[in-house]
Short mmCIF file of C-alpha atoms in Angstrom, two decimals:
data_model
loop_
_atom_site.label_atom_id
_atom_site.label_comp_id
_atom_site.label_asym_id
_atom_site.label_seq_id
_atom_site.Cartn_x
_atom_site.Cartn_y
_atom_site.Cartn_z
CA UNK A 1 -7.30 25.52 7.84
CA UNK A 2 -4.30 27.57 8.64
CA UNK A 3 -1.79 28.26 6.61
CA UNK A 4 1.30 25.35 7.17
CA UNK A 5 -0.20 23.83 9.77
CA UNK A 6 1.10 20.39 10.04
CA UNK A 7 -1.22 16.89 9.58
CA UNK A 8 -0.91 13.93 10.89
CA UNK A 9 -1.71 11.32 7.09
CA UNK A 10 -2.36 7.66 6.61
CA UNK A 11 -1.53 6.87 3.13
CA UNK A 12 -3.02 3.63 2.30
CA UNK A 13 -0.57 1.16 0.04
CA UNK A 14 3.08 1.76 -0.74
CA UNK A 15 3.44 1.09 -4.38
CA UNK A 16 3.91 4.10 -6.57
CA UNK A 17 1.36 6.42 -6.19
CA UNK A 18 1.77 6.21 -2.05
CA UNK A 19 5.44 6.58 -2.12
CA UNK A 20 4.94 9.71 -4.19
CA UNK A 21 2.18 10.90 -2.09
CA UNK A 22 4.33 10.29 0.64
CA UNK A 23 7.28 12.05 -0.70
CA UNK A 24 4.81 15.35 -1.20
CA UNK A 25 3.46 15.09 1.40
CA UNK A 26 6.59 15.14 3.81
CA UNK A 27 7.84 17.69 1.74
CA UNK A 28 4.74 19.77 2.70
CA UNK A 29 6.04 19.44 6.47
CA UNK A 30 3.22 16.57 7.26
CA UNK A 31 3.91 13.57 9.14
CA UNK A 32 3.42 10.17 7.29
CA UNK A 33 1.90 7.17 7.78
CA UNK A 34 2.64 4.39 5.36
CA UNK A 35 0.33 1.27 5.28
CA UNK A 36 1.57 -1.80 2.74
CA UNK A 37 -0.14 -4.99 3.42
CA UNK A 38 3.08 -6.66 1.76
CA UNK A 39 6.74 -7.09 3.08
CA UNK A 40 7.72 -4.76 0.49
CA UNK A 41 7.14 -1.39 -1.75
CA UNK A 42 5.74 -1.64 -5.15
CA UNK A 43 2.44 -2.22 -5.06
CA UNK A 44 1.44 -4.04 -8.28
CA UNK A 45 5.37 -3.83 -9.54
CA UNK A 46 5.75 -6.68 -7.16
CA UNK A 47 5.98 -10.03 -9.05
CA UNK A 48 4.79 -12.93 -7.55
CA UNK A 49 4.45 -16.68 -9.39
CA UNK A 50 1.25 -17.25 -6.71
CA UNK A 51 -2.17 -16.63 -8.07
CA UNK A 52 -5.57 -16.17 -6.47
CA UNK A 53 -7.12 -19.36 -5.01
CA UNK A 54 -10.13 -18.53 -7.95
CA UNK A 55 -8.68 -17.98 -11.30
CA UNK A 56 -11.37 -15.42 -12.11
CA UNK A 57 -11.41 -13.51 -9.00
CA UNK A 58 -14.81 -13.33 -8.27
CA UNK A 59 -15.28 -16.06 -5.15
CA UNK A 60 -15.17 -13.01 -2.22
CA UNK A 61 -13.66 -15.72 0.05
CA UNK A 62 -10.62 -16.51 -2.64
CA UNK A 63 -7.31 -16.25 -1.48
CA UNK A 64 -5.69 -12.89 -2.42
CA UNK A 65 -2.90 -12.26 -4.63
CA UNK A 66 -2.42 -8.57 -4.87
CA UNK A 67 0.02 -8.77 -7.73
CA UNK A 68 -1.32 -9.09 -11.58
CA UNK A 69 2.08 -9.46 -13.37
CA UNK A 70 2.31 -11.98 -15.58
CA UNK A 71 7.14 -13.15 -16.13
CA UNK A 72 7.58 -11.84 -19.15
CA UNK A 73 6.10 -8.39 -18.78
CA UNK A 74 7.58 -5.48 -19.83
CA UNK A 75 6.48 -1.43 -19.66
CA UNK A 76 4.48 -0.03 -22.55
CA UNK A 77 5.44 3.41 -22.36
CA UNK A 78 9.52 4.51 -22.80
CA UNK A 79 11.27 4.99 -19.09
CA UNK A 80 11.78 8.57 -20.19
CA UNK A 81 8.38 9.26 -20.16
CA UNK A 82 7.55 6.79 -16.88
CA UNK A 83 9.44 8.61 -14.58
CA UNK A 84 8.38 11.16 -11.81
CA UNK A 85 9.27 14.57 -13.25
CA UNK A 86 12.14 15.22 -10.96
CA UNK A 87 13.96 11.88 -10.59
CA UNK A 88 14.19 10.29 -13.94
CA UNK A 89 14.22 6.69 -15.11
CA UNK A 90 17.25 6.29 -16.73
CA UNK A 91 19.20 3.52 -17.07
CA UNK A 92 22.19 2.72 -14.30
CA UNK A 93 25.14 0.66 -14.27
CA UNK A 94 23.64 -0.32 -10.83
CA UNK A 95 24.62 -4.70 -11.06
CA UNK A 96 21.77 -7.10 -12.65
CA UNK A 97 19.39 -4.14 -13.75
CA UNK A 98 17.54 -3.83 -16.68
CA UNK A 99 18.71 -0.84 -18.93
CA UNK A 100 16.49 -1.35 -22.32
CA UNK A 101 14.37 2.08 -23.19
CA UNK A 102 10.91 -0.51 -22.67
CA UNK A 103 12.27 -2.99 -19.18
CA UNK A 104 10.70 -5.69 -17.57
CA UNK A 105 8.68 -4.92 -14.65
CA UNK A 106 11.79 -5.67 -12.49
CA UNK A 107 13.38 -2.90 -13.64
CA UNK A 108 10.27 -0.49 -12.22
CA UNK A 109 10.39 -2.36 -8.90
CA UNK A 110 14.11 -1.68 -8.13
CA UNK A 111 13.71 2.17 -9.64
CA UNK A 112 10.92 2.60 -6.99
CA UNK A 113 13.02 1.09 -4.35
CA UNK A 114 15.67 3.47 -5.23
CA UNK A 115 12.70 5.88 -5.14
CA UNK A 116 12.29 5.44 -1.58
CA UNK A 117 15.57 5.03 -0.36
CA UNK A 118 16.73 8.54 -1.96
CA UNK A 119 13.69 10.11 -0.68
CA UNK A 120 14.20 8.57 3.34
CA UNK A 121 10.07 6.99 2.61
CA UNK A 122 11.29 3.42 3.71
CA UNK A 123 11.14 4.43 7.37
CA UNK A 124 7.86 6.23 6.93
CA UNK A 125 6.06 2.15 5.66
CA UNK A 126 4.31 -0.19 8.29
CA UNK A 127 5.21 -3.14 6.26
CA UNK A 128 2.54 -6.36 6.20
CA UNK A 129 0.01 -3.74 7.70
CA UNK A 130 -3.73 -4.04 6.16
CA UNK A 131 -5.80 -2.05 6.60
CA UNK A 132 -9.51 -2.75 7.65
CA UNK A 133 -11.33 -0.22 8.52
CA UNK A 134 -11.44 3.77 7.65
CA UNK A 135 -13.77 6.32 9.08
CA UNK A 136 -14.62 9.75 9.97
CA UNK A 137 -14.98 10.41 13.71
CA UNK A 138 -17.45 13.10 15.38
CA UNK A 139 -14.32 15.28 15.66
CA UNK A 140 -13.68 15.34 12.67
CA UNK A 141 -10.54 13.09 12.59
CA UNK A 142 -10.08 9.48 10.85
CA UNK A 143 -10.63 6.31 12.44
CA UNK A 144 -7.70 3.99 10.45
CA UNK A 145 -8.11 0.28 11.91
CA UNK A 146 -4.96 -1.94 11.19
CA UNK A 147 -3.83 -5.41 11.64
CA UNK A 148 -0.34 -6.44 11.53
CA UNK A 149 0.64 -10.61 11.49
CA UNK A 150 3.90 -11.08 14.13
CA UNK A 151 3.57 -14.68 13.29
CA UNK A 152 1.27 -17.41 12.56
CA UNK A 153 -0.55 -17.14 15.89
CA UNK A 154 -0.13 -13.48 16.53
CA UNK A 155 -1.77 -10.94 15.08
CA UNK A 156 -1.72 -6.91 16.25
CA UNK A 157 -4.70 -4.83 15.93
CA UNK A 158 -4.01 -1.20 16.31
CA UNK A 159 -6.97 1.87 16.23
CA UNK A 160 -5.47 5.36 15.29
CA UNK A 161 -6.75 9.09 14.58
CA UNK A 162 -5.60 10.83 11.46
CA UNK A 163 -5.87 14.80 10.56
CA UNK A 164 -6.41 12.74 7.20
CA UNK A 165 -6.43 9.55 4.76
CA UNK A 166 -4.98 9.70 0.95
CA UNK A 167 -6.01 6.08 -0.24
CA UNK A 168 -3.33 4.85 -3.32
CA UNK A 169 -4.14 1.10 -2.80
CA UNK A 170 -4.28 0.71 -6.64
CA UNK A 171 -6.54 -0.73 -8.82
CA UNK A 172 -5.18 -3.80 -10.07
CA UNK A 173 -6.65 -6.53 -7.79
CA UNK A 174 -10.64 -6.49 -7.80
CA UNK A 175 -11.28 -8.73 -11.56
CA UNK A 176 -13.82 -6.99 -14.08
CA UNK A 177 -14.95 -10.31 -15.73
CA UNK A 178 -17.35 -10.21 -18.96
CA UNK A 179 -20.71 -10.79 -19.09
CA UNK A 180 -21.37 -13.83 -21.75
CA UNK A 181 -24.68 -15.39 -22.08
CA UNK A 182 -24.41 -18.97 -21.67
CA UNK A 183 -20.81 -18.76 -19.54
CA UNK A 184 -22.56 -20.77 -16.62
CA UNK A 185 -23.37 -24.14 -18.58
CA UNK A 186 -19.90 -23.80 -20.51
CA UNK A 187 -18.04 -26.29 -19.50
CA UNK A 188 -14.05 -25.04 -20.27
CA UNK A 189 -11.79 -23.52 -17.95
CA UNK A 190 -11.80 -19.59 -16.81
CA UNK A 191 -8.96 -17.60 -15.63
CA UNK A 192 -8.66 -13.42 -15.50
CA UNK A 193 -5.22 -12.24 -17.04
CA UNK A 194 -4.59 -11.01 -12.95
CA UNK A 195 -3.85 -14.48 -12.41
CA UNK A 196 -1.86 -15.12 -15.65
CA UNK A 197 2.19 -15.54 -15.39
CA UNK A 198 3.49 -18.13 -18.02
CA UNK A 199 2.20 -19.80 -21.13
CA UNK A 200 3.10 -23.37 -20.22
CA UNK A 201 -0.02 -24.22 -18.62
CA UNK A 202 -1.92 -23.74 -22.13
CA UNK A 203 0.26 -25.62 -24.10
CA UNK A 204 -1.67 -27.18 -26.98
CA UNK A 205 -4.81 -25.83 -25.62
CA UNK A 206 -7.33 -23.94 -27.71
CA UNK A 207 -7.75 -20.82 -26.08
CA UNK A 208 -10.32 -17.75 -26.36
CA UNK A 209 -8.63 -14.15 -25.10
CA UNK A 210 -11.24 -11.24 -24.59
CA UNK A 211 -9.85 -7.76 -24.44
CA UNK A 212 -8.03 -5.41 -26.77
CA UNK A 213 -5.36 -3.73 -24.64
CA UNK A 214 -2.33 -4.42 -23.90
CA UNK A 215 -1.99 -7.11 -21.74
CA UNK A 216 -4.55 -9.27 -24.11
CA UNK A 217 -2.03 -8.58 -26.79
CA UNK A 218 0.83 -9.20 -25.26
CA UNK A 219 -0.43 -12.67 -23.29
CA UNK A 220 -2.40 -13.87 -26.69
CA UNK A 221 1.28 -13.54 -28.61
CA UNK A 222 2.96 -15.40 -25.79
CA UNK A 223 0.62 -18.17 -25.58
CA UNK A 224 0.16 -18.43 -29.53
CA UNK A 225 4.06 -20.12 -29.14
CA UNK A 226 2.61 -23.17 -27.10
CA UNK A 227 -1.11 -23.09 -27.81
CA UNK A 228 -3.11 -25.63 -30.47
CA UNK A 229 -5.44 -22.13 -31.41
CA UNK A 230 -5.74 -18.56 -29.79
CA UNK A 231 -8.54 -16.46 -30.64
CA UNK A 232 -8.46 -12.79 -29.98
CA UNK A 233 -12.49 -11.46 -29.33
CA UNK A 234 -12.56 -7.46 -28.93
CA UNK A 235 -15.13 -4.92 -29.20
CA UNK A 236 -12.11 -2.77 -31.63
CA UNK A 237 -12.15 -6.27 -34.05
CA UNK A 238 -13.72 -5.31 -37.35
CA UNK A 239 -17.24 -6.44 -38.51
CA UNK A 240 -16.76 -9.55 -40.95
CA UNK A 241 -15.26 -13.44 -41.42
CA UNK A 242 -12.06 -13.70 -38.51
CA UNK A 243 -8.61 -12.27 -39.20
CA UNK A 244 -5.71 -14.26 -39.07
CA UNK A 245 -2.94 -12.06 -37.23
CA UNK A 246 0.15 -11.18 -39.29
CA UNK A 247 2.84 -13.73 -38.53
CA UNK A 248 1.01 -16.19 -36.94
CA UNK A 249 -0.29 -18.92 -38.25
CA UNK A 250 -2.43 -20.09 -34.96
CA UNK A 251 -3.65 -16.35 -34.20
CA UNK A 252 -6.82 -14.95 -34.98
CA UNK A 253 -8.69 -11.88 -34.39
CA UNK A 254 -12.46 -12.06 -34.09
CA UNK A 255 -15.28 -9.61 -33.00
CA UNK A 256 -17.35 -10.09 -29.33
CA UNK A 257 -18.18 -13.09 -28.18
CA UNK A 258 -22.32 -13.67 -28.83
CA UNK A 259 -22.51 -16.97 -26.39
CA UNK A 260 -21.06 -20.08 -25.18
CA UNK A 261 -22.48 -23.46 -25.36
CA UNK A 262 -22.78 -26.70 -23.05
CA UNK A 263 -20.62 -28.64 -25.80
CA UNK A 264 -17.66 -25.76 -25.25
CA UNK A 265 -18.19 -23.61 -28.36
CA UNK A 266 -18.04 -19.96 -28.57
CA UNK A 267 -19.86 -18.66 -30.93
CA UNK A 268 -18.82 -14.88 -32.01
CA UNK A 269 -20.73 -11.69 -33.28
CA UNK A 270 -18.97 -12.21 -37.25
CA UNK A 271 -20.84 -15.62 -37.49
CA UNK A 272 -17.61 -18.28 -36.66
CA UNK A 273 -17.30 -20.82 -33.86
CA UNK A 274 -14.55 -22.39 -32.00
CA UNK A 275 -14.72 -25.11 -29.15
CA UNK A 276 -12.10 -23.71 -26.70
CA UNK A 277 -10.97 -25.12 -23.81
CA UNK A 278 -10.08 -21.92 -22.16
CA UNK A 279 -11.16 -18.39 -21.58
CA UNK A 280 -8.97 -15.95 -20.67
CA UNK A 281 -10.46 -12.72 -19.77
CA UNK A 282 -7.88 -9.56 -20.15
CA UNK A 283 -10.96 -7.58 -19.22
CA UNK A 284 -9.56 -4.76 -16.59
CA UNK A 285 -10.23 -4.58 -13.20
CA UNK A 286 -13.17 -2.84 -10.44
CA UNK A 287 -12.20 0.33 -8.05
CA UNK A 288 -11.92 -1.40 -4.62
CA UNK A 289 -11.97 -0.25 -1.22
CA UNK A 290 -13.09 -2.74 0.79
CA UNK A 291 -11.80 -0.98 4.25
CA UNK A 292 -13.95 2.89 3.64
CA UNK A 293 -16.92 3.47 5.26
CA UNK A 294 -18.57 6.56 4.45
CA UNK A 295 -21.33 6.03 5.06
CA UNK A 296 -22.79 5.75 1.63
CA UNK A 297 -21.08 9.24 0.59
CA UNK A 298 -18.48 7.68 -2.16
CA UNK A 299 -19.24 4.87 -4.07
CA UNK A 300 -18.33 2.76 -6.80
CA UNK A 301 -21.27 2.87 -9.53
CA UNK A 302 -20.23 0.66 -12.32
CA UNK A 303 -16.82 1.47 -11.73
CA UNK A 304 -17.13 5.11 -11.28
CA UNK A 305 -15.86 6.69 -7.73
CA UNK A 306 -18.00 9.30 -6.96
CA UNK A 307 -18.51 12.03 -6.15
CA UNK A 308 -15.17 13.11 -6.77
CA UNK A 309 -13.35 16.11 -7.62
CA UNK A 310 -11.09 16.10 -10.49
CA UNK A 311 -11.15 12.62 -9.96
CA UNK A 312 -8.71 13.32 -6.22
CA UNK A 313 -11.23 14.42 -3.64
CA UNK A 314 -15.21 13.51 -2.40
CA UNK A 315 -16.92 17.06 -1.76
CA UNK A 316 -18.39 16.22 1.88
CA UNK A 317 -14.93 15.17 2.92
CA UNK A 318 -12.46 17.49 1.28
CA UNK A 319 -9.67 17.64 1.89
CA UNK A 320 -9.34 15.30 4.48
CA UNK A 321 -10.08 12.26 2.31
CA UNK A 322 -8.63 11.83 -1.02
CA UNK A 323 -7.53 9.72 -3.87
CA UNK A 324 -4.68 9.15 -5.87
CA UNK A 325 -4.69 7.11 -9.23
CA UNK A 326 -7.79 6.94 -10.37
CA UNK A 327 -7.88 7.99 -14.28
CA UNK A 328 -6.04 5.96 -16.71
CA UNK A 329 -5.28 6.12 -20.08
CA UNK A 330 -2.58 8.85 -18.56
CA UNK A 331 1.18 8.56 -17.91
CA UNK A 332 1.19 7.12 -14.06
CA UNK A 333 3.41 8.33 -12.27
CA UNK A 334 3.81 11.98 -12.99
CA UNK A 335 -0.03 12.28 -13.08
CA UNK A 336 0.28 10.50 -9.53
CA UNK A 337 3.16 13.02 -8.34
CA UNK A 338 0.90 16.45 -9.42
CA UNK A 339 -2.31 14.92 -7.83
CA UNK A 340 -0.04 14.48 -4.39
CA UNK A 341 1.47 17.80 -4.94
CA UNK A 342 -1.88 19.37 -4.57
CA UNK A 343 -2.85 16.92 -2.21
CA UNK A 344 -0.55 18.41 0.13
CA UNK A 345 -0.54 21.81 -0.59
CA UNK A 346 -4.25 21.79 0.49
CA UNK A 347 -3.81 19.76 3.18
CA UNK A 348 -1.57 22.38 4.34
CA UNK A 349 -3.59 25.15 3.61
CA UNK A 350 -1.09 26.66 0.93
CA UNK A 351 -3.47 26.07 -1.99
CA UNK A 352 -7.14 26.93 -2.02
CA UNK A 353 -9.61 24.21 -2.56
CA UNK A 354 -13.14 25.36 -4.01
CA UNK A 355 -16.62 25.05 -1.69
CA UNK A 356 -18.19 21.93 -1.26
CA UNK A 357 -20.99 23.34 -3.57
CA UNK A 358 -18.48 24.34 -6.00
CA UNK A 359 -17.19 21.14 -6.33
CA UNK A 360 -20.23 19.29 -6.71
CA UNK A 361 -21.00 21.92 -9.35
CA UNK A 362 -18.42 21.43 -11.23
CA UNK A 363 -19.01 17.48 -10.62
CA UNK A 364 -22.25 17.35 -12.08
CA UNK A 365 -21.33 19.55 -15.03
CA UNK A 366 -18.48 16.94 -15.96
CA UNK A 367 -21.01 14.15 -15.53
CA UNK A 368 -23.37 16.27 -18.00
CA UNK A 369 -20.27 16.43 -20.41
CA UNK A 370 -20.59 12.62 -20.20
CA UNK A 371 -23.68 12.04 -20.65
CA UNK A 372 -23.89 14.07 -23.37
CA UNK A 373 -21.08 12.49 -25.20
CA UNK A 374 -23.06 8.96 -24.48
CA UNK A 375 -19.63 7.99 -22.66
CA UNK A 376 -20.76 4.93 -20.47
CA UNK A 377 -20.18 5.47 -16.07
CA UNK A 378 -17.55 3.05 -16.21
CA UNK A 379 -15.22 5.36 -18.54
CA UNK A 380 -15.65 7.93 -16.10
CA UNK A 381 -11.95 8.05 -14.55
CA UNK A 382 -10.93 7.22 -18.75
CA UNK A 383 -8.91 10.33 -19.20
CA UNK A 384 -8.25 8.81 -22.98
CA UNK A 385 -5.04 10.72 -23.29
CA UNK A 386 -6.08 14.10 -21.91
CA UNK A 387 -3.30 15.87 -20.74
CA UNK A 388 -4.62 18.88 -19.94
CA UNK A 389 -5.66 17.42 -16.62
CA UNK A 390 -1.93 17.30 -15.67
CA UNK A 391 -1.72 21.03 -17.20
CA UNK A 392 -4.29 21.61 -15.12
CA UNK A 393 -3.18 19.78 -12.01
CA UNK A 394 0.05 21.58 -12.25
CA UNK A 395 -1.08 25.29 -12.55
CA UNK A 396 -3.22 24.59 -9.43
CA UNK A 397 0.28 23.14 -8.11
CA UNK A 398 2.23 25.73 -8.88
CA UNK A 399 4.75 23.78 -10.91
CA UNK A 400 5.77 23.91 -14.58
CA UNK A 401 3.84 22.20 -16.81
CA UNK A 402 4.09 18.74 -18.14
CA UNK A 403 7.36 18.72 -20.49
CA UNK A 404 6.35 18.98 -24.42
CA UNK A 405 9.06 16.08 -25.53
CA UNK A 406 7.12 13.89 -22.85
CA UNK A 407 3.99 14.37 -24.29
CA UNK A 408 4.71 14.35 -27.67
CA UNK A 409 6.80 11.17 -26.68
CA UNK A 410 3.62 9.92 -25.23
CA UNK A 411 1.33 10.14 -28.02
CA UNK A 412 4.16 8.68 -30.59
CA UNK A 413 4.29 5.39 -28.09
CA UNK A 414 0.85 5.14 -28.23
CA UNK A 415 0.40 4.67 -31.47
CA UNK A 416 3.08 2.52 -32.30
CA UNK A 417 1.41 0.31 -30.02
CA UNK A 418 -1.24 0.17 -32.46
CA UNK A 419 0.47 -0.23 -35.43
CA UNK A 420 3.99 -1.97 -34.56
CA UNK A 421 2.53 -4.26 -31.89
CA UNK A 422 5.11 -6.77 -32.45
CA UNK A 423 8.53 -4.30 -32.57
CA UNK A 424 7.22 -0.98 -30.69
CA UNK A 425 9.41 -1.23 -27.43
CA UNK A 426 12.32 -2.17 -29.78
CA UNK A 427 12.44 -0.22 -32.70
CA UNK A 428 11.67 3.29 -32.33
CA UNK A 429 12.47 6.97 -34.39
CA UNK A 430 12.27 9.54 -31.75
CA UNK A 431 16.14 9.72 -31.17
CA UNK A 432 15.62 13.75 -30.95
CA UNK A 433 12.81 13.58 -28.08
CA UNK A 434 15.01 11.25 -26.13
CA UNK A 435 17.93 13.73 -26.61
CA UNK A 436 15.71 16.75 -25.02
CA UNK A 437 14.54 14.24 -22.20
CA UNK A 438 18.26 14.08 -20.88
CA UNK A 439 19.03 17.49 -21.60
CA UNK A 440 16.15 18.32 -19.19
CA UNK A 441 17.18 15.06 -16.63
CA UNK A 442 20.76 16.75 -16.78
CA UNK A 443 20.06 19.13 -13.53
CA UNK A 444 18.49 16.36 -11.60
CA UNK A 445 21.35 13.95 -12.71
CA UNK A 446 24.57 16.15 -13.39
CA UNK A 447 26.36 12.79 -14.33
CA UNK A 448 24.33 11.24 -17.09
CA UNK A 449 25.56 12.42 -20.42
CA UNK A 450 23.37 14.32 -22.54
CA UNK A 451 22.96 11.53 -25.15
CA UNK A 452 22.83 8.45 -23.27
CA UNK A 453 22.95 5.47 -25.64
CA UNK A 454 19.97 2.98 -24.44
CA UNK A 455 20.61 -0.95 -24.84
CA UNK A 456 17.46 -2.82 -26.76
#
């Protein structure tokens, strides 16, 4: 690949990781392709009050709501940390924004759009383009099949050639969904928390929540206000008789669920019961890319895509196919902006990528580390707070390393989601990290004052 040599890129989905793709990658000198199935930018920052036509997402025929929002959601990590590294979150004085230190997920929508704007991406996005079909070609190039809706009776199919395909269409849409022995004879209602958005509809139900992160523990707390009963089952619940949780009196914590019965009881690993009426699974979500054909190459195995290389690109491919967003348990969107960095520094032949049997080398010997660590396939892209990937990512970038206040900021939010659940994205003690995030923000915003007071 020669050295700046221009590519032509289809970046599947315009929500954060494939506007920051797209920023890097027209940075890099390559032309851009944006394709967002919606109207609009945001990718799962988009709140809608529709729901899939199944309210556990598994009927393949369903009607698809791409958006798993639920109103009242707000971010879990501080904005300072949220932000890509060179154009901060900070609050604005912009009208009918959002300028608490934790917003609501409207806040994150109109900071993307600004995103975009500042960045001249809007032009680059085929709005309420899906994508249905990607490819490799014999010469070497990328088949990307669209379909755009004019209207009602309309609809434009278009078949392209790309020098190459970085697929950001999330991972927020395909419903992981428990398996409970007994579930197909129980007669209450199911719904997956991607199809949750206000507690009304439970109101003096009794109601069965399965997860521990944070959407269970946020939607279990909201529907507690209007709910008979909720009961909390999580593999993290402690062995023993149910927990009643701290300042509820209708709020209970209990361990995995051991089966469900005909007569609408759920019967729990600590030895208790409850007839519910409705399960609610906050249960995460599958890898899904409906549109790639590889022919077998990359696949999703119990939620692992593989093979890939540090978790961004599929050996027989590289570099012309990657991926953006896959681990979790990171912080988003600067983990999004280094993988695109590289992304397009490869792409245009200013950073070396290893050999095909390099990578698959060092695949198999991180797969090894997994195995022997008995860490189950589907924590494969679970980065569980390792930030020396984005170290990593960065020194193969070029670029500085992740900031030390925004890690250490990082790790302190984390755990005060654990132990403040109720007060963490109110109350906080890390007044001096926030002061060394604006003193760093300061030369990409010379206006914002060093201290910047944040509204709660």
């Amino acid at each position: 690949m020669s050295q700046n040599s221009p590519k032509n890129v289809a970046v599947i989905g315009a929500g954060p990781a494939g506007l920051v793709a797209a920023r890097e990658l027209k940075r890099e000198g390559h032309i851009v392709v944006v394709f967002e199935r919606e109207n609009q930018l945001g990718g799962t920052w988009i709140y809608t009050p529709h729901t899939d036509s199944d309210p556990i997402g598994i009927d393949p025929n369903r009607r698809i709501v791409h958006s798993s929002l639920y109103s009242s959601l707000r971010v879990n990590l501080p904005r300072e940390v949220m932000g890509f590294r060179d154009y901060p979150f900070v609050a604005t004085k912009k009208p009918n924004r959002d300028p608490r230190r934790y917003p609501g997920h409207r806040e994150v929508l109109d900071y993307l759009n600004d995103f975009a704007s500042d960045f001249g991406l809007i032009e680059l996005v085929r709005f309420g383009t899906e994508v249905g079909y990607v490819g490799l070609l014999e010469n070497g190039k990328w088949k990307v099949s669209s379909r755009k809706s004019e209207n009602d009776d309309h609809v434009v199919f278009v078949n392209e050639e790309y020098d190459a395909v970085v697929i950001c269409n999330g991972r927020f849409t395909e419903p992981q969904i428990a398996d409970i022995p007994g579930i197909e004879v129980w007669p209450g209602k199911q719904i997956h928390s991607h199809n949750y958005r206000v507690p009304e509809p439970f109101r003096d139900q009794v109601i069965v929540v399965i997860g521990a992160a944070t959407s269970a523990s946020d939607i279990s707390r909201e529907i507690a206000e209007v709910a008979k009963e909720v009961h909390i089952s999580s593999r993290s619940a402690l062995s023993g008789t149910p927990k009643k949780v701290h300042g509820y009196e209708n709020l209970w914590l209990h361990s995995m669920i051991e089966a469900v019965g005909i007569d609408g009881g759920v019967n729990f690993h600590d030895g208790s019961k409850v007839h519910a009426d409705i399960i609610i699974y906050c249960t995460g979500y599958k890898y899904h890319f409906p549109f790639l054909e590889t022919n077998g190459i990359v696949t999703v195995d119990d939620n692992r895509v593989g093979p890939l290389y540090k978790h961004i690109f599929p050996p027989a491919f590289a570099p012309s196919l990657s991926f953006v967003g896959m681990p979790w348990k990171l912080i988003p969107f600067p983990r999004c902006e280094l993988q695109s960095k590289w992304i397009a520094g490869v792409l245009s032949g200013r950073i070396s990528l290893l050999s095909k049997e390099d990578m698959i080398a060092d695949i198999d010997a991180f797969y090894s580390s997994l195995d022997a660590s008995c860490i189950p396939k589907r924590y494969t892209h679970n980065m569980d707070f390792q930030l020396d990937y984005e170290d990593w990512l960065a020194a193969e970038c070029g670029s500085p390393p992740p900031e030390k206040w925004r890690k250490e900021m990082f790790f302190i939010a984390r755990e005060k989601i654990k132990t403040q659940t109720e007060r963490y994205r109110d109350q906080w003690d890390d007044d001096d990290l926030i002061i060394q995030a604006h003193q760093d923000f300061v030369q990409f915003i010379p206006e914002l004052p060093q201290v910047q007071k944040l509204s709660t």
